[in-house]
Amino acid sequence: FWLKPFRCRPVGHGPHTSRPLSSSRPSLRAKMARHTKKVGITGKYGTRYGASLRKIVKKYEIQMRARYACAFCGKQSVKRVAGGIWQCTAKTCKKTMAGGCWTLTTGAAATARTTINRLKKL
């Protein structure tokens, strides 16, 4: 089998020809990074792990990185520090609280809270 010789650029392009090199290049705008259409935060995984798993992980990562309302100061400034540890980032508050691993409150915690409040009334 025969290989074609490698050339850096097509013949007829460059500073010593009638056509300038810049006209054959794509614009700089086309080379800039684009936003993802569907994958969002899970774009860092590329094509690995499968679409269904990446979709599940996307849901959790969005919940994890979101800011939540602080129960003490009322500001939308609670951020995740580590798994289950959440901290208010407001200058006046800075409270640290325990919560769910991915969200500030879990469904089970909400159920427990309502049950405790219901039993207190009895």
PDB file of C-alpha atoms in Angstrom:
ATOM      1  CA  PHE A   1       0.000   0.000   0.000  1.00  0.00           C
ATOM      2  CA  TRP A   2       1.136   3.527  -0.747  1.00  0.00           C
ATOM      3  CA  LEU A   3       0.977   6.498   1.607  1.00  0.00           C
ATOM      4  CA  LYS A   4       0.381  10.031   0.433  1.00  0.00           C
ATOM      5  CA  PRO A   5       3.094  12.542   1.339  1.00  0.00           C
ATOM      6  CA  PHE A   6       2.217  14.730   4.344  1.00  0.00           C
ATOM      7  CA  ARG A   7       1.863  18.474   3.766  1.00  0.00           C
ATOM      8  CA  CYS A   8       1.333  21.100   6.443  1.00  0.00           C
ATOM      9  CA  ARG A   9      -1.038  23.157   4.309  1.00  0.00           C
ATOM     10  CA  PRO A  10      -2.443  22.872   0.811  1.00  0.00           C
ATOM     11  CA  VAL A  11      -0.348  24.216  -2.048  1.00  0.00           C
ATOM     12  CA  GLY A  12      -1.352  27.723  -3.071  1.00  0.00           C
ATOM     13  CA  HIS A  13      -1.921  29.067   0.440  1.00  0.00           C
ATOM     14  CA  GLY A  14       0.420  31.296   2.389  1.00  0.00           C
ATOM     15  CA  PRO A  15       2.317  34.580   2.309  1.00  0.00           C
ATOM     16  CA  HIS A  16       4.056  33.978  -1.062  1.00  0.00           C
ATOM     17  CA  THR A  17       0.892  33.266  -3.073  1.00  0.00           C
ATOM     18  CA  SER A  18      -1.996  35.320  -4.351  1.00  0.00           C
ATOM     19  CA  ARG A  19      -4.364  33.876  -1.703  1.00  0.00           C
ATOM     20  CA  PRO A  20      -3.564  34.862   1.892  1.00  0.00           C
ATOM     21  CA  LEU A  21      -3.296  32.174   4.587  1.00  0.00           C
ATOM     22  CA  SER A  22      -5.887  33.850   6.823  1.00  0.00           C
ATOM     23  CA  SER A  23      -8.701  33.380   4.298  1.00  0.00           C
ATOM     24  CA  SER A  24      -8.311  29.587   4.422  1.00  0.00           C
ATOM     25  CA  ARG A  25      -8.455  29.433   8.237  1.00  0.00           C
ATOM     26  CA  PRO A  26     -11.715  29.100  10.116  1.00  0.00           C
ATOM     27  CA  SER A  27     -12.566  32.094  12.263  1.00  0.00           C
ATOM     28  CA  LEU A  28     -11.354  32.215  15.855  1.00  0.00           C
ATOM     29  CA  ARG A  29     -14.966  32.119  17.058  1.00  0.00           C
ATOM     30  CA  ALA A  30     -15.390  28.601  15.702  1.00  0.00           C
ATOM     31  CA  LYS A  31     -12.461  27.345  17.810  1.00  0.00           C
ATOM     32  CA  MET A  32     -13.786  28.609  21.145  1.00  0.00           C
ATOM     33  CA  ALA A  33     -15.401  26.164  23.587  1.00  0.00           C
ATOM     34  CA  ARG A  34     -19.130  25.636  23.244  1.00  0.00           C
ATOM     35  CA  HIS A  35     -21.718  24.956  25.921  1.00  0.00           C
ATOM     36  CA  THR A  36     -23.211  21.486  26.107  1.00  0.00           C
ATOM     37  CA  LYS A  37     -26.718  20.916  24.837  1.00  0.00           C
ATOM     38  CA  LYS A  38     -27.996  18.156  27.151  1.00  0.00           C
ATOM     39  CA  VAL A  39     -25.254  16.764  29.365  1.00  0.00           C
ATOM     40  CA  GLY A  40     -24.520  19.942  31.337  1.00  0.00           C
ATOM     41  CA  ILE A  41     -22.381  19.327  34.414  1.00  0.00           C
ATOM     42  CA  THR A  42     -21.731  15.696  33.438  1.00  0.00           C
ATOM     43  CA  GLY A  43     -19.918  16.714  30.265  1.00  0.00           C
ATOM     44  CA  LYS A  44     -16.693  16.102  32.187  1.00  0.00           C
ATOM     45  CA  TYR A  45     -17.355  12.348  31.970  1.00  0.00           C
ATOM     46  CA  GLY A  46     -17.371  12.371  28.162  1.00  0.00           C
ATOM     47  CA  THR A  47     -18.825   9.205  26.641  1.00  0.00           C
ATOM     48  CA  ARG A  48     -17.936   7.046  29.640  1.00  0.00           C
ATOM     49  CA  TYR A  49     -20.360   5.246  32.009  1.00  0.00           C
ATOM     50  CA  GLY A  50     -23.462   5.312  29.769  1.00  0.00           C
ATOM     51  CA  ALA A  51     -26.162   7.927  29.180  1.00  0.00           C
ATOM     52  CA  SER A  52     -28.599   6.659  31.829  1.00  0.00           C
ATOM     53  CA  LEU A  53     -26.033   6.740  34.636  1.00  0.00           C
ATOM     54  CA  ARG A  54     -24.787  10.161  33.585  1.00  0.00           C
ATOM     55  CA  LYS A  55     -28.374  11.444  33.658  1.00  0.00           C
ATOM     56  CA  ILE A  56     -28.809  10.198  37.253  1.00  0.00           C
ATOM     57  CA  VAL A  57     -25.470  11.692  38.294  1.00  0.00           C
ATOM     58  CA  LYS A  58     -26.450  15.004  36.667  1.00  0.00           C
ATOM     59  CA  LYS A  59     -29.541  15.231  38.890  1.00  0.00           C
ATOM     60  CA  TYR A  60     -27.487  14.650  42.040  1.00  0.00           C
ATOM     61  CA  GLU A  61     -24.640  16.967  41.075  1.00  0.00           C
ATOM     62  CA  ILE A  62     -27.037  19.830  40.321  1.00  0.00           C
ATOM     63  CA  GLN A  63     -28.716  19.316  43.726  1.00  0.00           C
ATOM     64  CA  MET A  64     -25.334  19.122  45.427  1.00  0.00           C
ATOM     65  CA  ARG A  65     -23.942  22.354  43.936  1.00  0.00           C
ATOM     66  CA  ALA A  66     -27.132  24.393  44.369  1.00  0.00           C
ATOM     67  CA  ARG A  67     -27.519  27.025  47.070  1.00  0.00           C
ATOM     68  CA  TYR A  68     -30.270  26.525  49.627  1.00  0.00           C
ATOM     69  CA  ALA A  69     -32.171  28.889  51.929  1.00  0.00           C
ATOM     70  CA  CYS A  70     -30.729  29.173  55.431  1.00  0.00           C
ATOM     71  CA  ALA A  71     -33.178  28.311  58.225  1.00  0.00           C
ATOM     72  CA  PHE A  72     -31.443  30.765  60.598  1.00  0.00           C
ATOM     73  CA  CYS A  73     -30.930  33.935  58.534  1.00  0.00           C
ATOM     74  CA  GLY A  74     -33.301  33.293  55.600  1.00  0.00           C
ATOM     75  CA  LYS A  75     -30.724  34.011  52.903  1.00  0.00           C
ATOM     76  CA  GLN A  76     -30.173  31.787  49.865  1.00  0.00           C
ATOM     77  CA  SER A  77     -26.595  31.040  50.896  1.00  0.00           C
ATOM     78  CA  VAL A  78     -26.265  27.486  52.224  1.00  0.00           C
ATOM     79  CA  LYS A  79     -23.609  25.498  50.386  1.00  0.00           C
ATOM     80  CA  ARG A  80     -22.346  21.928  50.724  1.00  0.00           C
ATOM     81  CA  VAL A  81     -19.016  21.581  52.522  1.00  0.00           C
ATOM     82  CA  ALA A  82     -18.794  17.772  52.555  1.00  0.00           C
ATOM     83  CA  GLY A  83     -21.163  14.809  52.458  1.00  0.00           C
ATOM     84  CA  GLY A  84     -23.993  15.720  54.855  1.00  0.00           C
ATOM     85  CA  ILE A  85     -22.342  18.946  56.097  1.00  0.00           C
ATOM     86  CA  TRP A  86     -23.821  22.259  54.953  1.00  0.00           C
ATOM     87  CA  GLN A  87     -22.711  25.793  55.796  1.00  0.00           C
ATOM     88  CA  CYS A  88     -24.316  29.207  55.410  1.00  0.00           C
ATOM     89  CA  THR A  89     -21.934  31.519  53.557  1.00  0.00           C
ATOM     90  CA  ALA A  90     -23.621  34.769  54.632  1.00  0.00           C
ATOM     91  CA  LYS A  91     -21.228  37.087  56.510  1.00  0.00           C
ATOM     92  CA  THR A  92     -23.592  37.536  59.453  1.00  0.00           C
ATOM     93  CA  CYS A  93     -24.589  33.866  59.834  1.00  0.00           C
ATOM     94  CA  LYS A  94     -21.834  31.293  59.061  1.00  0.00           C
ATOM     95  CA  LYS A  95     -23.882  28.509  60.709  1.00  0.00           C
ATOM     96  CA  THR A  96     -22.902  24.901  60.004  1.00  0.00           C
ATOM     97  CA  MET A  97     -25.679  22.313  59.877  1.00  0.00           C
ATOM     98  CA  ALA A  98     -26.182  18.635  59.179  1.00  0.00           C
ATOM     99  CA  GLY A  99     -28.373  17.534  56.310  1.00  0.00           C
ATOM    100  CA  GLY A 100     -28.622  15.013  53.529  1.00  0.00           C
ATOM    101  CA  CYS A 101     -25.641  13.935  51.508  1.00  0.00           C
ATOM    102  CA  TRP A 102     -26.788  15.538  48.240  1.00  0.00           C
ATOM    103  CA  THR A 103     -29.511  17.962  49.392  1.00  0.00           C
ATOM    104  CA  LEU A 104     -29.941  20.023  52.542  1.00  0.00           C
ATOM    105  CA  THR A 105     -33.087  18.169  53.591  1.00  0.00           C
ATOM    106  CA  THR A 106     -34.133  14.664  52.609  1.00  0.00           C
ATOM    107  CA  GLY A 107     -37.568  13.168  52.213  1.00  0.00           C
ATOM    108  CA  ALA A 108     -37.084  10.987  55.291  1.00  0.00           C
ATOM    109  CA  ALA A 109     -36.056  14.013  57.390  1.00  0.00           C
ATOM    110  CA  ALA A 110     -39.174  15.923  56.310  1.00  0.00           C
ATOM    111  CA  THR A 111     -41.355  12.946  57.270  1.00  0.00           C
ATOM    112  CA  ALA A 112     -39.652  12.652  60.661  1.00  0.00           C
ATOM    113  CA  ARG A 113     -40.059  16.378  61.308  1.00  0.00           C
ATOM    114  CA  THR A 114     -43.804  16.315  60.567  1.00  0.00           C
ATOM    115  CA  THR A 115     -44.274  13.197  62.724  1.00  0.00           C
ATOM    116  CA  ILE A 116     -42.456  14.811  65.672  1.00  0.00           C
ATOM    117  CA  ASN A 117     -44.521  17.995  65.332  1.00  0.00           C
ATOM    118  CA  ARG A 118     -47.739  15.948  65.142  1.00  0.00           C
ATOM    119  CA  LEU A 119     -46.822  13.981  68.281  1.00  0.00           C
ATOM    120  CA  LYS A 120     -45.945  17.187  70.166  1.00  0.00           C
ATOM    121  CA  LYS A 121     -49.508  18.432  69.677  1.00  0.00           C
ATOM    122  CA  LEU A 122     -51.017  15.325  71.338  1.00  0.00           C
TER     123      LEU A 122
END
